[in-house]
GROMACS .gro file of C-alpha atoms in nm:
model
  347
    1MET     CA    1   1.099   2.083   0.958
    2THR     CA    2   0.921   2.049   0.628
    3THR     CA    3   0.923   1.692   0.512
    4ASN     CA    4   0.896   1.456   0.804
    5GLY     CA    5   1.085   1.127   0.798
    6PHE     CA    6   0.862   0.994   1.069
    7GLY     CA    7   0.798   0.645   0.940
    8GLY     CA    8   0.975   0.322   1.012
    9VAL     CA    9   1.062   0.204   0.660
   10PHE     CA   10   1.427   0.129   0.604
   11ALA     CA   11   1.625   0.030   0.298
   12ASN     CA   12   1.750  -0.326   0.319
   13GLY     CA   13   2.014  -0.370   0.054
   14SER     CA   14   2.257  -0.654   0.001
   15GLY     CA   15   2.603  -0.590   0.137
   16VAL     CA   16   2.755  -0.275   0.279
   17ASN     CA   17   2.971  -0.043   0.073
   18LEU     CA   18   3.152   0.166   0.332
   19ASN     CA   19   3.168   0.536   0.252
   20LEU     CA   20   3.514   0.655   0.350
   21GLY     CA   21   3.390   1.009   0.411
   22ALA     CA   22   3.522   1.340   0.283
   23ALA     CA   23   3.836   1.334   0.496
   24ALA     CA   24   3.947   0.997   0.363
   25GLN     CA   25   3.923   1.126   0.007
   26GLN     CA   26   4.167   1.412   0.058
   27ASP     CA   27   4.525   1.385  -0.073
   28ASP     CA   28   4.671   1.395   0.275
   29ALA     CA   29   4.448   1.118   0.410
   30PRO     CA   30   4.655   0.903   0.647
   31GLU     CA   31   4.528   0.572   0.508
   32GLN     CA   32   4.289   0.432   0.252
   33ASN     CA   33   4.094   0.222   0.501
   34ALA     CA   34   3.994   0.503   0.731
   35PRO     CA   35   3.668   0.440   0.919
   36ALA     CA   36   3.350   0.575   0.771
   37GLU     CA   37   3.217   0.904   0.898
   38GLY     CA   38   3.043   0.858   1.230
   39GLU     CA   39   3.252   0.560   1.341
   40GLN     CA   40   3.475   0.759   1.577
   41THR     CA   41   3.203   0.872   1.820
   42VAL     CA   42   3.037   0.615   2.043
   43HIS     CA   43   2.693   0.757   2.117
   44ASP     CA   44   2.504   0.676   2.434
   45VAL     CA   45   2.184   0.608   2.240
   46ILE     CA   46   2.093   0.553   1.876
   47ILE     CA   47   1.723   0.528   1.793
   48VAL     CA   48   1.631   0.347   1.472
   49GLY     CA   49   1.288   0.454   1.349
   50SER     CA   50   1.057   0.729   1.451
   51GLY     CA   51   0.684   0.777   1.491
   52PRO     CA   52   0.537   0.832   1.839
   53ALA     CA   53   0.760   0.563   1.993
   54GLY     CA   54   1.088   0.684   1.846
   55TYR     CA   55   1.025   1.050   1.909
   56THR     CA   56   0.909   0.992   2.265
   57ALA     CA   57   1.222   0.788   2.331
   58ALA     CA   58   1.422   1.076   2.185
   59ILE     CA   59   1.249   1.328   2.413
   60TYR     CA   60   1.320   1.127   2.727
   61THR     CA   61   1.680   1.036   2.643
   62ALA     CA   62   1.758   1.393   2.534
   63ARG     CA   63   1.618   1.533   2.858
   64ALA     CA   64   1.845   1.287   3.040
   65SER     CA   65   2.143   1.448   2.858
   66LEU     CA   66   2.216   1.127   2.665
   67LYS     CA   67   2.234   1.317   2.330
   68PRO     CA   68   2.040   1.059   2.126
   69VAL     CA   69   2.083   1.026   1.751
   70LEU     CA   70   1.761   0.922   1.576
   71PHE     CA   71   1.764   0.783   1.223
   72ALA     CA   72   1.430   0.844   1.053
   73SER     CA   73   1.356   0.730   0.702
   74SER     CA   74   1.416   0.925   0.383
   75VAL     CA   75   1.283   0.650   0.156
   76SER     CA   76   0.922   0.660   0.276
   77PRO     CA   77   0.872   0.950   0.515
   78GLY     CA   78   0.549   0.930   0.703
   79GLY     CA   79   0.427   0.640   0.907
   80ASP     CA   80   0.067   0.566   0.991
   81LEU     CA   81  -0.011   0.906   1.141
   82MET     CA   82   0.116   1.082   0.830
   83THR     CA   83  -0.176   0.934   0.634
   84THR     CA   84  -0.432   1.018   0.902
   85THR     CA   85  -0.617   1.343   0.853
   86GLU     CA   86  -0.750   1.423   1.199
   87VAL     CA   87  -0.638   1.264   1.526
   88GLU     CA   88  -0.891   1.312   1.806
   89ASN     CA   89  -0.782   1.047   2.056
   90PHE     CA   90  -0.432   1.167   2.141
   91PRO     CA   91  -0.445   1.333   2.486
   92GLY     CA   92  -0.391   1.706   2.505
   93PHE     CA   93  -0.566   1.816   2.185
   94VAL     CA   94  -0.924   1.908   2.271
   95GLU     CA   95  -1.019   1.998   1.914
   96GLY     CA   96  -0.809   1.722   1.756
   97ILE     CA   97  -0.497   1.763   1.545
   98GLN     CA   98  -0.389   1.663   1.197
   99GLY     CA   99  -0.166   1.355   1.194
  100PRO     CA  100   0.129   1.523   1.017
  101GLU     CA  101   0.105   1.822   1.249
  102LEU     CA  102   0.114   1.596   1.555
  103MET     CA  103   0.428   1.423   1.429
  104THR     CA  104   0.595   1.755   1.347
  105THR     CA  105   0.517   1.881   1.697
  106ILE     CA  106   0.655   1.572   1.871
  107GLY     CA  107   0.966   1.576   1.654
  108ALA     CA  108   1.027   1.944   1.726
  109GLN     CA  109   0.989   1.876   2.098
  110ALA     CA  110   1.259   1.608   2.076
  111GLU     CA  111   1.489   1.847   1.892
  112ARG     CA  112   1.426   2.117   2.149
  113PHE     CA  113   1.592   1.900   2.413
  114GLY     CA  114   1.888   1.822   2.189
  115ALA     CA  115   1.791   1.508   1.998
  116ASP     CA  116   1.982   1.477   1.670
  117ILE     CA  117   1.722   1.370   1.413
  118ARG     CA  118   1.867   1.258   1.081
  119TYR     CA  119   1.654   1.169   0.779
  120GLU     CA  120   1.871   0.882   0.664
  121ASP     CA  121   1.814   0.512   0.602
  122VAL     CA  122   1.951   0.224   0.805
  123GLU     CA  123   2.066  -0.075   0.603
  124SER     CA  124   2.188  -0.309   0.875
  125VAL     CA  125   2.276  -0.333   1.243
  126GLU     CA  126   2.533  -0.527   1.445
  127LEU     CA  127   2.402  -0.557   1.799
  128GLU     CA  128   2.628  -0.802   1.982
  129GLY     CA  129   2.893  -0.677   2.221
  130ASP     CA  130   2.924  -0.362   2.428
  131THR     CA  131   2.940  -0.133   2.124
  132LYS     CA  132   2.658  -0.159   1.870
  133LYS     CA  133   2.694  -0.068   1.503
  134VAL     CA  134   2.426   0.101   1.294
  135ILE     CA  135   2.518   0.103   0.925
  136LEU     CA  136   2.345   0.339   0.684
  137THR     CA  137   2.276   0.290   0.315
  138ASP     CA  138   2.556   0.537   0.233
  139GLY     CA  139   2.797   0.298   0.407
  140SER     CA  140   2.866   0.515   0.709
  141VAL     CA  141   2.895   0.333   1.041
  142HIS     CA  142   2.760   0.479   1.366
  143LEU     CA  143   2.843   0.337   1.707
  144ALA     CA  144   2.638   0.334   2.026
  145LYS     CA  145   2.630   0.183   2.371
  146THR     CA  146   2.254   0.127   2.338
  147VAL     CA  147   2.011   0.098   2.048
  148ILE     CA  148   1.636   0.157   2.063
  149LEU     CA  149   1.439  -0.001   1.778
  150SER     CA  150   1.113   0.171   1.691
  151THR     CA  151   1.072   0.061   1.332
  152GLY     CA  152   0.695   0.019   1.359
  153SER     CA  153   0.474  -0.204   1.152
  154GLU     CA  154   0.302  -0.184   0.819
  155TYR     CA  155  -0.062  -0.255   0.742
  156ARG     CA  156  -0.107  -0.503   0.462
  157LYS     CA  157  -0.248  -0.338   0.155
  158LEU     CA  158  -0.498  -0.466  -0.098
  159GLY     CA  159  -0.288  -0.329  -0.381
  160VAL     CA  160  -0.587  -0.214  -0.584
  161GLU     CA  161  -0.660   0.101  -0.780
  162GLY     CA  162  -0.774   0.387  -0.558
  163GLU     CA  163  -0.642   0.244  -0.230
  164GLN     CA  164  -0.335   0.463  -0.193
  165ARG     CA  165  -0.484   0.765  -0.370
  166LEU     CA  166  -0.783   0.776  -0.135
  167SER     CA  167  -0.588   0.695   0.180
  168GLY     CA  168  -0.708   0.942   0.442
  169HIS     CA  169  -1.007   1.029   0.223
  170GLY     CA  170  -1.222   0.729   0.300
  171VAL     CA  171  -0.966   0.449   0.300
  172SER     CA  172  -0.837   0.352   0.643
  173TRP     CA  173  -0.662   0.068   0.821
  174CYS     CA  174  -0.776   0.158   1.173
  175ALA     CA  175  -1.141   0.165   1.282
  176THR     CA  176  -1.067   0.298   1.631
  177CYS     CA  177  -0.865   0.580   1.475
  178ASP     CA  178  -1.107   0.688   1.202
  179GLY     CA  179  -1.448   0.531   1.264
  180PHE     CA  180  -1.577   0.842   1.437
  181PHE     CA  181  -1.562   1.037   1.110
  182PHE     CA  182  -1.816   0.809   0.941
  183LYS     CA  183  -2.126   0.863   1.149
  184GLU     CA  184  -2.436   0.728   0.976
  185LYS     CA  185  -2.236   0.629   0.667
  186ALA     CA  186  -2.231   0.299   0.479
  187LEU     CA  187  -1.891   0.136   0.517
  188ALA     CA  188  -1.702  -0.165   0.385
  189VAL     CA  189  -1.460  -0.378   0.586
  190VAL     CA  190  -1.230  -0.609   0.391
  191GLY     CA  191  -1.107  -0.928   0.558
  192GLY     CA  192  -1.219  -1.246   0.729
  193GLY     CA  193  -1.009  -1.286   1.042
  194ASP     CA  194  -1.067  -1.166   1.397
  195SER     CA  195  -0.928  -0.821   1.322
  196ALA     CA  196  -1.181  -0.771   1.041
  197LEU     CA  197  -1.466  -0.895   1.263
  198GLU     CA  198  -1.359  -0.665   1.546
  199GLU     CA  199  -1.335  -0.370   1.307
  200SER     CA  200  -1.682  -0.444   1.173
  201LEU     CA  201  -1.838  -0.465   1.518
  202TYR     CA  202  -1.664  -0.147   1.633
  203LEU     CA  203  -1.780   0.047   1.327
  204THR     CA  204  -2.145  -0.033   1.400
  205ASN     CA  205  -2.116   0.225   1.679
  206HIS     CA  206  -2.086   0.492   1.411
  207ALA     CA  207  -2.197   0.360   1.072
  208SER     CA  208  -2.548   0.314   0.940
  209LYS     CA  209  -2.443  -0.006   0.761
  210VAL     CA  210  -2.130  -0.223   0.755
  211TYR     CA  211  -2.054  -0.458   0.468
  212LEU     CA  212  -1.797  -0.725   0.553
  213ILE     CA  213  -1.631  -0.833   0.229
  214HIS     CA  214  -1.458  -1.172   0.230
  215ARG     CA  215  -1.307  -1.363  -0.059
  216ARG     CA  216  -1.417  -1.705   0.067
  217ASP     CA  217  -1.746  -1.865   0.175
  218SER     CA  218  -1.648  -1.890   0.542
  219LEU     CA  219  -1.477  -1.659   0.790
  220ARG     CA  220  -1.147  -1.732   0.962
  221GLY     CA  221  -1.227  -1.552   1.286
  222SER     CA  222  -1.313  -1.715   1.618
  223GLU     CA  223  -1.656  -1.870   1.661
  224ILE     CA  224  -1.772  -1.617   1.921
  225MET     CA  225  -1.671  -1.325   1.699
  226GLN     CA  226  -1.845  -1.480   1.398
  227GLN     CA  227  -2.162  -1.526   1.599
  228ARG     CA  228  -2.161  -1.161   1.705
  229VAL     CA  229  -2.113  -1.051   1.346
  230PHE     CA  230  -2.387  -1.273   1.208
  231GLU     CA  231  -2.632  -1.159   1.474
  232HIS     CA  232  -2.566  -0.786   1.438
  233PRO     CA  233  -2.844  -0.611   1.244
  234LYS     CA  234  -2.608  -0.352   1.092
  235ILE     CA  235  -2.359  -0.601   0.945
  236GLU     CA  236  -2.402  -0.779   0.613
  237VAL     CA  237  -2.141  -1.031   0.496
  238ILE     CA  238  -2.065  -1.034   0.125
  239TRP     CA  239  -1.919  -1.376   0.049
  240ASN     CA  240  -1.680  -1.489  -0.227
  241SER     CA  241  -1.589  -1.135  -0.322
  242GLN     CA  242  -1.270  -0.938  -0.375
  243VAL     CA  243  -1.227  -0.564  -0.408
  244LYS     CA  244  -1.114  -0.482  -0.761
  245THR     CA  245  -1.107  -0.102  -0.733
  246ILE     CA  246  -1.191   0.165  -0.478
  247ASN     CA  247  -1.375   0.444  -0.654
  248GLY     CA  248  -1.409   0.817  -0.601
  249ASP     CA  249  -1.239   1.145  -0.685
  250ALA     CA  250  -1.189   1.349  -0.368
  251LYS     CA  251  -1.334   1.079  -0.143
  252VAL     CA  252  -1.457   0.720  -0.154
  253THR     CA  253  -1.794   0.672  -0.323
  254SER     CA  254  -1.801   0.298  -0.398
  255VAL     CA  255  -1.603  -0.023  -0.448
  256THR     CA  256  -1.604  -0.253  -0.747
  257LEU     CA  257  -1.623  -0.618  -0.642
  258THR     CA  258  -1.527  -0.933  -0.832
  259ASP     CA  259  -1.709  -1.257  -0.754
  260THR     CA  260  -1.439  -1.518  -0.687
  261VAL     CA  261  -1.667  -1.799  -0.808
  262SER     CA  262  -1.840  -1.660  -1.117
  263GLY     CA  263  -1.596  -1.385  -1.208
  264GLY     CA  264  -1.877  -1.132  -1.236
  265GLU     CA  265  -1.843  -0.774  -1.121
  266SER     CA  266  -2.069  -0.550  -0.915
  267GLU     CA  267  -2.052  -0.208  -0.755
  268LEU     CA  268  -2.121  -0.140  -0.388
  269ASP     CA  269  -2.196   0.214  -0.274
  270VAL     CA  270  -1.999   0.297   0.042
  271GLU     CA  271  -1.832   0.609   0.180
  272GLY     CA  272  -1.550   0.438   0.360
  273VAL     CA  273  -1.331   0.130   0.320
  274PHE     CA  274  -1.151  -0.025   0.616
  275VAL     CA  275  -0.882  -0.273   0.517
  276ALA     CA  276  -0.832  -0.537   0.788
  277ILE     CA  277  -0.617  -0.810   0.637
  278GLY     CA  278  -0.341  -0.792   0.895
  279SER     CA  279  -0.014  -0.611   0.948
  280ASP     CA  280   0.352  -0.698   0.957
  281PRO     CA  281   0.602  -0.563   1.211
  282ARG     CA  282   0.909  -0.415   1.043
  283THR     CA  283   1.173  -0.654   1.171
  284ASP     CA  284   1.384  -0.703   0.857
  285LEU     CA  285   1.683  -0.539   1.027
  286VAL     CA  286   1.682  -0.777   1.323
  287LYS     CA  287   1.482  -1.090   1.236
  288ASP     CA  288   1.800  -1.302   1.238
  289LYS     CA  289   1.953  -1.119   1.535
  290LEU     CA  290   1.684  -1.083   1.801
  291GLU     CA  291   1.427  -1.321   1.944
  292LEU     CA  292   1.084  -1.272   1.791
  293THR     CA  293   0.739  -1.371   1.914
  294GLU     CA  294   0.496  -1.603   1.736
  295ALA     CA  295   0.323  -1.291   1.606
  296GLY     CA  296   0.650  -1.181   1.446
  297THR     CA  297   0.711  -0.886   1.679
  298ILE     CA  298   1.036  -0.832   1.867
  299ALA     CA  299   1.021  -1.020   2.197
  300VAL     CA  300   1.072  -0.812   2.512
  301GLU     CA  301   1.092  -0.905   2.880
  302GLY     CA  302   0.754  -0.859   3.048
  303ARG     CA  303   0.643  -0.496   3.051
  304SER     CA  304   0.996  -0.374   2.980
  305SER     CA  305   1.154  -0.291   2.645
  306ARG     CA  306   1.454  -0.519   2.695
  307THR     CA  307   1.520  -0.753   2.404
  308SER     CA  308   1.722  -1.075   2.393
  309ILE     CA  309   2.048  -0.878   2.357
  310PRO     CA  310   2.171  -0.655   2.643
  311GLY     CA  311   2.174  -0.289   2.551
  312VAL     CA  312   1.913  -0.331   2.277
  313PHE     CA  313   1.560  -0.209   2.341
  314ALA     CA  314   1.242  -0.198   2.133
  315ALA     CA  315   0.927   0.013   2.141
  316GLY     CA  316   0.607   0.085   1.953
  317ASP     CA  317   0.425  -0.129   1.701
  318VAL     CA  318   0.733  -0.343   1.636
  319ILE     CA  319   0.663  -0.505   1.976
  320ASP     CA  320   0.283  -0.462   1.981
  321SER     CA  321   0.050  -0.673   1.770
  322THR     CA  322  -0.257  -0.595   1.981
  323TYR     CA  323  -0.320  -0.227   2.057
  324ARG     CA  324  -0.129  -0.040   1.784
  325GLN     CA  325  -0.233   0.310   1.895
  326ALA     CA  326  -0.027   0.628   1.885
  327ILE     CA  327  -0.061   0.677   2.260
  328THR     CA  328   0.047   0.321   2.347
  329ALA     CA  329   0.343   0.355   2.110
  330ALA     CA  330   0.444   0.679   2.277
  331GLY     CA  331   0.418   0.513   2.618
  332SER     CA  332   0.645   0.227   2.514
  333GLY     CA  333   0.892   0.481   2.375
  334CYS     CA  334   0.909   0.629   2.725
  335VAL     CA  335   0.969   0.281   2.870
  336ALA     CA  336   1.251   0.215   2.622
  337ALA     CA  337   1.419   0.545   2.705
  338LEU     CA  338   1.407   0.479   3.078
  339ASP     CA  339   1.531   0.121   3.032
  340ALA     CA  340   1.821   0.246   2.818
  341GLN     CA  341   1.906   0.511   3.076
  342HIS     CA  342   1.910   0.255   3.357
  343TYR     CA  343   2.125   0.021   3.148
  344LEU     CA  344   2.379   0.296   3.083
  345GLU     CA  345   2.398   0.372   3.453
  346THR     CA  346   2.515   0.014   3.515
  347LEU     CA  347   2.806   0.036   3.272
   0.00000   0.00000   0.00000
């Protein structure tokens, strides 16, 4: 495994152009409207999306001899862990492990037990009825008795110069993941909601100074969180400011700020930038098909992975707007696999 399609980004085109497959193109093809390749086999389990949730679900369902097929992304291989340099809070790795290496290891473990991992993109799904359809961007249709959705979520980006280039080199979207690496450093947190306030307070455990950068003159977070931020000696709020660029060659050295009132610019020396302006669960495939929560995640029954359609299960960040950790995603992938197995036993 070289490139790792471990993310949860899927192509969402308009319409489906069915690919008739190689057999249908031969001169002796029985009919022009032959089903697309993959339509003949009804799989026990198809997993849409990867990451810790998808790969853990693949491990469990493969060990249960359910022969899962997992569709990872080819458009944007990666996922959050693929942009994380060192992971120190995933159990079992005393000295820590690089994010891409962790994903490669989990994926290889799934394949060891017989999971069929395919680096292809899902365009649409049809989930009603006993047999589910997963349609790829090449038009091929794949059938399954159960579908596990682990499409993840995506941190909102600032969209400024230096953000993507310095991702993993001082730019982060997760304080609990990466704060430890910035001991006694000056850091910037961008945002004004509860998530930004929580990130700021958490980072004071490691940083020498935390600058909270907000584009308005008041915060949006809860009163109690604001009070804690204002009273903390390590936190300084920079009002009416937007990040114009994130600067540095091999690592972050500063940010250029634009005053939203005067239009003036200034430079702030920091060694890390934590972007905390929210995230969006990747639900484009199912937002009109499954019940969603107020937070936009796929709704599941209690602590289970069961969605509003029988035989359809969900796991990972696509159902979790609170914890969003690799280990919690992996745990929910286990739950989804066991729920799918139990569902199949009832058929």
